[in-house]
Amino acid sequence: MSAKKPPRPKNLTSMKMLGKQLGAARRAMGYTQSALAALVQVDEETIASIEQGRRALKPDLAALLDEVLQTKGMLSAGVANLPEIDQFPMWAELYMEHEREAIALSWYDNAVLPGLLQTRAYAEAVLRERVPAYDEDEIETKASARLERQEILQRRTPPTLSFVAWEPVLHLMIGGPEVRLEQLRHLRAIAELPCVSLQFLPLSSPCHAGLNGPFTLLETPDHQHLAYTESQCGSQWVSDADELSRLARKYAMLRTQALTPQDSRDLLDRLLGER
């Protein structure tokens, strides 16, 4: 499955059609979006986003909406019969929704540190490197959203989190020496969290299974396995079983090539001692 984002993916058409069906059924029953949202106990924005084709309608919500709107299983059938790509559109918004709900997440990165591990200063410095440039308001908004995602690290029952990053990201002076130092200290603290495995693939390694770029593997609460890849030209959800298997094997190989979690903590200690 190609990681290149097509100019007009089919998911827009199918999801918008399902959203229009929901809107028509809602109006036929005389509900506003706000009233329907209250009945099924979701945010009004959730209903609006589904009707506009911007958010996937999940099976459990589809079943509840079928009951409330008396649509006799129409919405559930629509969700069940969406083409596979339609169920996992290539939008960062949907990625973040899956990330919030994931019970396990494995993340490989090789150009910057994973977003879940970034300090605010580091995140802002990364965002400032964007070409064409973001304005300051956009940087503030995006950095705040990135930090909000890190809430999953501190939950009472957090997901199982594994990170592998290529060692060069620890040496980059993005934002300057003070930003880097704060980021290294932050990584060292995160490395002690019981839910986190943090590993670095050393520069000295003669093997590197991640040369094709970063990717993330997720497991949802219903044990669905997904992957998310990014490139210069866009992002891609991967749900094809063969492609998921290849990425899972690649991640397993990266973990064997990387330093152990303890050796990775020792590397951070050495870098912190060099300042």
Short mmCIF file of C-alpha atoms in Angstrom, two decimals:
data_model
loop_
_atom_site.label_atom_id
_atom_site.label_comp_id
_atom_site.label_asym_id
_atom_site.label_seq_id
_atom_site.Cartn_x
_atom_site.Cartn_y
_atom_site.Cartn_z
CA MET A 1 0.00 0.00 0.00
CA SER A 2 1.53 3.26 -1.11
CA ALA A 3 2.28 5.94 1.47
CA LYS A 4 1.58 8.67 -1.07
CA LYS A 5 -1.65 10.52 -0.46
CA PRO A 6 -3.83 10.50 -3.58
CA PRO A 7 -5.33 13.83 -4.69
CA ARG A 8 -8.91 12.74 -3.97
CA PRO A 9 -9.14 9.51 -1.96
CA LYS A 10 -12.34 7.50 -2.25
CA ASN A 11 -12.97 7.72 1.46
CA LEU A 12 -14.22 11.29 1.09
CA THR A 13 -17.06 10.16 -1.17
CA SER A 14 -18.16 7.14 0.86
CA MET A 15 -17.92 8.78 4.27
CA LYS A 16 -19.76 11.88 3.06
CA MET A 17 -22.53 9.70 1.65
CA LEU A 18 -22.91 7.91 4.98
CA GLY A 19 -22.87 11.28 6.72
CA LYS A 20 -25.64 12.58 4.46
CA GLN A 21 -27.72 9.50 5.29
CA LEU A 22 -27.29 10.22 8.98
CA GLY A 23 -28.27 13.87 8.46
CA ALA A 24 -31.38 12.91 6.48
CA ALA A 25 -32.46 10.39 9.12
CA ARG A 26 -31.89 12.93 11.89
CA ARG A 27 -33.98 15.60 10.17
CA ALA A 28 -36.74 13.09 9.40
CA MET A 29 -37.05 12.44 13.13
CA GLY A 30 -37.10 16.18 13.87
CA TYR A 31 -33.82 16.32 15.81
CA THR A 32 -31.20 19.04 15.71
CA GLN A 33 -27.57 17.95 15.81
CA SER A 34 -27.42 19.16 19.40
CA ALA A 35 -30.52 17.21 20.43
CA LEU A 36 -29.31 14.01 18.78
CA ALA A 37 -25.88 14.38 20.37
CA ALA A 38 -27.50 14.68 23.80
CA LEU A 39 -29.59 11.55 23.21
CA VAL A 40 -26.58 9.39 22.29
CA GLN A 41 -24.27 11.14 24.78
CA VAL A 42 -21.62 12.50 22.39
CA ASP A 43 -20.48 16.03 21.60
CA GLU A 44 -22.49 18.00 19.07
CA GLU A 45 -19.25 18.41 17.10
CA THR A 46 -19.03 14.63 16.77
CA ILE A 47 -22.42 14.45 15.05
CA ALA A 48 -21.55 17.43 12.85
CA SER A 49 -18.20 15.93 11.85
CA ILE A 50 -19.77 12.56 10.95
CA GLU A 51 -22.48 14.22 8.88
CA GLN A 52 -19.85 16.23 7.01
CA GLY A 53 -17.75 13.14 6.32
CA ARG A 54 -14.85 14.41 8.40
CA ARG A 55 -15.02 11.73 11.10
CA ALA A 56 -15.55 7.98 10.86
CA LEU A 57 -18.82 6.61 12.22
CA LYS A 58 -17.89 3.80 14.60
CA PRO A 59 -19.92 0.58 14.80
CA ASP A 60 -21.12 1.04 18.40
CA LEU A 61 -22.34 4.59 17.73
CA ALA A 62 -23.91 3.51 14.44
CA ALA A 63 -25.92 0.83 16.27
CA LEU A 64 -27.12 3.35 18.86
CA LEU A 65 -28.06 5.87 16.17
CA ASP A 66 -29.98 3.18 14.27
CA GLU A 67 -32.03 2.58 17.42
CA VAL A 68 -32.67 6.26 18.19
CA LEU A 69 -33.41 7.23 14.58
CA GLN A 70 -35.34 4.02 13.80
CA THR A 71 -33.24 3.40 10.69
CA LYS A 72 -33.47 -0.40 10.98
CA GLY A 73 -29.75 -1.09 10.81
CA MET A 74 -29.03 1.15 7.81
CA LEU A 75 -26.18 3.04 9.45
CA SER A 76 -24.60 -0.10 10.90
CA ALA A 77 -24.74 -1.74 7.47
CA GLY A 78 -23.14 1.34 5.94
CA VAL A 79 -20.25 1.23 8.42
CA ALA A 80 -19.77 -2.52 7.97
CA ASN A 81 -19.65 -2.22 4.18
CA LEU A 82 -17.36 0.76 3.77
CA PRO A 83 -14.27 -0.14 1.73
CA GLU A 84 -11.34 -0.78 4.06
CA ILE A 85 -9.63 2.48 3.22
CA ASP A 86 -12.83 4.36 4.07
CA GLN A 87 -12.79 3.09 7.62
CA PHE A 88 -9.35 4.60 8.25
CA PRO A 89 -9.05 7.93 6.40
CA MET A 90 -5.67 9.56 6.16
CA TRP A 91 -6.29 12.43 8.56
CA ALA A 92 -4.27 13.38 11.57
CA GLU A 93 -7.53 14.08 13.44
CA LEU A 94 -8.52 10.44 13.19
CA TYR A 95 -5.01 9.32 14.09
CA MET A 96 -5.20 11.33 17.32
CA GLU A 97 -8.59 9.80 18.10
CA HIS A 98 -7.13 6.30 17.76
CA GLU A 99 -4.04 7.35 19.72
CA ARG A 100 -6.19 8.51 22.65
CA GLU A 101 -8.01 5.17 22.74
CA ALA A 102 -5.11 2.81 21.97
CA ILE A 103 -4.21 0.11 24.46
CA ALA A 104 -0.77 -0.31 22.87
CA LEU A 105 1.33 1.97 20.71
CA SER A 106 4.72 1.36 19.08
CA TRP A 107 6.41 4.34 17.44
CA TYR A 108 9.56 4.60 15.35
CA ASP A 109 11.00 7.99 14.38
CA ASN A 110 14.26 9.03 12.75
CA ALA A 111 14.13 12.78 12.04
CA VAL A 112 12.66 14.24 15.24
CA LEU A 113 11.57 12.80 18.55
CA PRO A 114 8.04 11.33 18.68
CA GLY A 115 5.41 13.94 19.45
CA LEU A 116 4.35 12.17 22.65
CA LEU A 117 7.87 12.72 24.03
CA GLN A 118 8.39 16.37 23.10
CA THR A 119 8.63 19.32 25.46
CA ARG A 120 6.71 22.46 24.53
CA ALA A 121 9.91 24.31 23.59
CA TYR A 122 11.08 21.43 21.41
CA ALA A 123 7.65 21.10 19.76
CA GLU A 124 7.56 24.82 18.99
CA ALA A 125 11.10 24.68 17.58
CA VAL A 126 10.15 21.75 15.33
CA LEU A 127 7.04 23.55 14.12
CA ARG A 128 9.08 26.66 13.32
CA GLU A 129 11.14 24.62 10.87
CA ARG A 130 8.11 24.02 8.69
CA VAL A 131 8.32 25.25 5.08
CA PRO A 132 6.18 27.15 4.21
CA ALA A 133 6.23 28.66 7.68
CA TYR A 134 3.39 28.59 10.18
CA ASP A 135 2.45 31.90 11.79
CA GLU A 136 2.94 32.23 15.55
CA ASP A 137 -0.72 31.56 16.34
CA GLU A 138 -0.61 28.29 14.40
CA ILE A 139 2.57 27.26 16.19
CA GLU A 140 0.99 27.96 19.59
CA THR A 141 -2.18 26.04 18.71
CA LYS A 142 -0.37 23.02 17.27
CA ALA A 143 2.16 22.85 20.11
CA SER A 144 -0.65 22.97 22.69
CA ALA A 145 -2.51 20.19 20.90
CA ARG A 146 0.66 18.09 20.83
CA LEU A 147 1.15 18.48 24.57
CA GLU A 148 -2.49 17.64 25.28
CA ARG A 149 -1.95 14.29 23.57
CA GLN A 150 0.70 13.46 26.16
CA GLU A 151 -2.05 13.02 28.75
CA ILE A 152 -2.07 9.32 27.89
CA LEU A 153 1.35 8.97 29.56
CA GLN A 154 -0.08 9.87 32.95
CA ARG A 155 -3.33 7.93 32.99
CA ARG A 156 -4.14 5.59 35.87
CA THR A 157 -4.24 2.78 33.30
CA PRO A 158 -2.01 4.04 30.48
CA PRO A 159 -1.46 2.18 27.21
CA THR A 160 1.65 0.10 26.72
CA LEU A 161 4.04 2.46 24.92
CA SER A 162 7.19 1.52 23.02
CA PHE A 163 9.40 4.07 21.28
CA VAL A 164 12.44 3.55 19.08
CA ALA A 165 14.27 6.61 17.79
CA TRP A 166 17.47 6.92 15.81
CA GLU A 167 20.28 8.39 17.89
CA PRO A 168 20.93 11.45 15.65
CA VAL A 169 17.69 13.04 16.94
CA LEU A 170 19.39 13.37 20.34
CA HIS A 171 22.22 15.43 18.88
CA LEU A 172 20.24 17.89 16.77
CA MET A 173 20.32 21.44 18.12
CA ILE A 174 16.76 22.27 17.07
CA GLY A 175 15.81 25.34 19.11
CA GLY A 176 19.31 25.72 20.53
CA PRO A 177 21.35 24.11 23.34
CA GLU A 178 18.93 24.96 26.16
CA VAL A 179 15.96 23.49 24.34
CA ARG A 180 17.97 20.33 23.65
CA LEU A 181 19.08 20.07 27.28
CA GLU A 182 15.52 20.43 28.57
CA GLN A 183 14.39 17.81 26.06
CA LEU A 184 17.07 15.34 27.15
CA ARG A 185 16.06 15.77 30.80
CA HIS A 186 12.43 15.22 29.84
CA LEU A 187 13.32 12.01 27.99
CA ARG A 188 15.25 10.76 31.00
CA ALA A 189 12.20 11.28 33.21
CA ILE A 190 9.84 9.59 30.75
CA ALA A 191 12.21 6.63 30.49
CA GLU A 192 11.39 5.80 34.12
CA LEU A 193 7.64 5.51 33.55
CA PRO A 194 6.52 1.88 33.97
CA CYS A 195 4.29 2.03 30.89
CA VAL A 196 7.12 3.22 28.61
CA SER A 197 9.92 1.41 26.80
CA LEU A 198 12.31 3.96 25.29
CA GLN A 199 15.13 2.77 23.03
CA PHE A 200 17.62 4.46 20.73
CA LEU A 201 19.14 2.93 17.62
CA PRO A 202 22.82 3.91 17.93
CA LEU A 203 24.87 5.57 15.22
CA SER A 204 27.36 2.73 15.58
CA SER A 205 24.82 0.07 14.57
CA PRO A 206 25.74 -1.65 11.28
CA CYS A 207 22.05 -2.52 10.77
CA HIS A 208 19.03 -0.27 10.41
CA ALA A 209 15.57 -1.69 9.61
CA GLY A 210 13.94 1.74 9.57
CA LEU A 211 15.60 3.43 6.63
CA ASN A 212 12.29 3.86 4.79
CA GLY A 213 11.01 6.32 7.37
CA PRO A 214 8.88 6.69 10.51
CA PHE A 215 5.71 4.76 11.33
CA THR A 216 3.41 4.01 14.23
CA LEU A 217 1.63 0.78 15.15
CA LEU A 218 -1.54 0.86 17.27
CA GLU A 219 -3.82 -1.66 18.92
CA THR A 220 -7.36 -0.46 19.60
CA PRO A 221 -9.50 -1.48 22.61
CA ASP A 222 -11.26 -4.06 20.40
CA HIS A 223 -7.84 -5.48 19.42
CA GLN A 224 -7.79 -4.10 15.92
CA HIS A 225 -4.26 -3.52 14.63
CA LEU A 226 -3.51 -0.43 12.57
CA ALA A 227 -0.48 1.45 11.34
CA TYR A 228 0.11 5.07 10.43
CA THR A 229 2.91 6.26 8.19
CA GLU A 230 4.04 9.74 7.23
CA SER A 231 6.06 11.13 4.36
CA GLN A 232 6.80 14.49 2.71
CA CYS A 233 3.70 14.05 0.54
CA GLY A 234 1.13 13.06 3.12
CA SER A 235 0.06 10.46 5.62
CA GLN A 236 -1.53 7.04 5.31
CA TRP A 237 -3.54 4.67 7.46
CA VAL A 238 -2.53 1.07 6.87
CA SER A 239 -5.01 -1.72 7.62
CA ASP A 240 -4.01 -4.29 5.00
CA ALA A 241 -2.98 -7.46 6.87
CA ASP A 242 0.12 -8.11 4.74
CA GLU A 243 1.39 -4.55 5.10
CA LEU A 244 0.69 -4.54 8.84
CA SER A 245 2.66 -7.75 9.18
CA ARG A 246 5.64 -6.24 7.35
CA LEU A 247 5.61 -3.15 9.57
CA ALA A 248 5.25 -5.23 12.74
CA ARG A 249 8.24 -7.36 11.72
CA LYS A 250 10.20 -4.23 10.87
CA TYR A 251 9.47 -2.77 14.31
CA ALA A 252 10.48 -6.02 16.01
CA MET A 253 13.77 -5.93 14.10
CA LEU A 254 14.35 -2.30 15.06
CA ARG A 255 13.95 -3.20 18.74
CA THR A 256 16.60 -5.90 18.44
CA GLN A 257 18.98 -3.48 16.67
CA ALA A 258 18.43 -0.67 19.19
CA LEU A 259 20.04 -0.29 22.58
CA THR A 260 18.17 -1.92 25.44
CA PRO A 261 15.99 0.41 27.54
CA GLN A 262 18.66 0.43 30.28
CA ASP A 263 21.47 1.18 27.82
CA SER A 264 19.28 3.88 26.30
CA ARG A 265 18.90 5.49 29.74
CA ASP A 266 22.67 5.28 30.15
CA LEU A 267 23.09 7.06 26.79
CA LEU A 268 20.85 9.88 28.00
CA ASP A 269 22.88 10.10 31.22
CA ARG A 270 26.10 10.40 29.25
CA LEU A 271 24.67 13.12 27.01
CA LEU A 272 23.38 15.02 30.03
CA GLY A 273 26.82 14.71 31.65
CA GLU A 274 28.53 16.23 28.62
CA ARG A 275 26.84 19.63 28.87
#
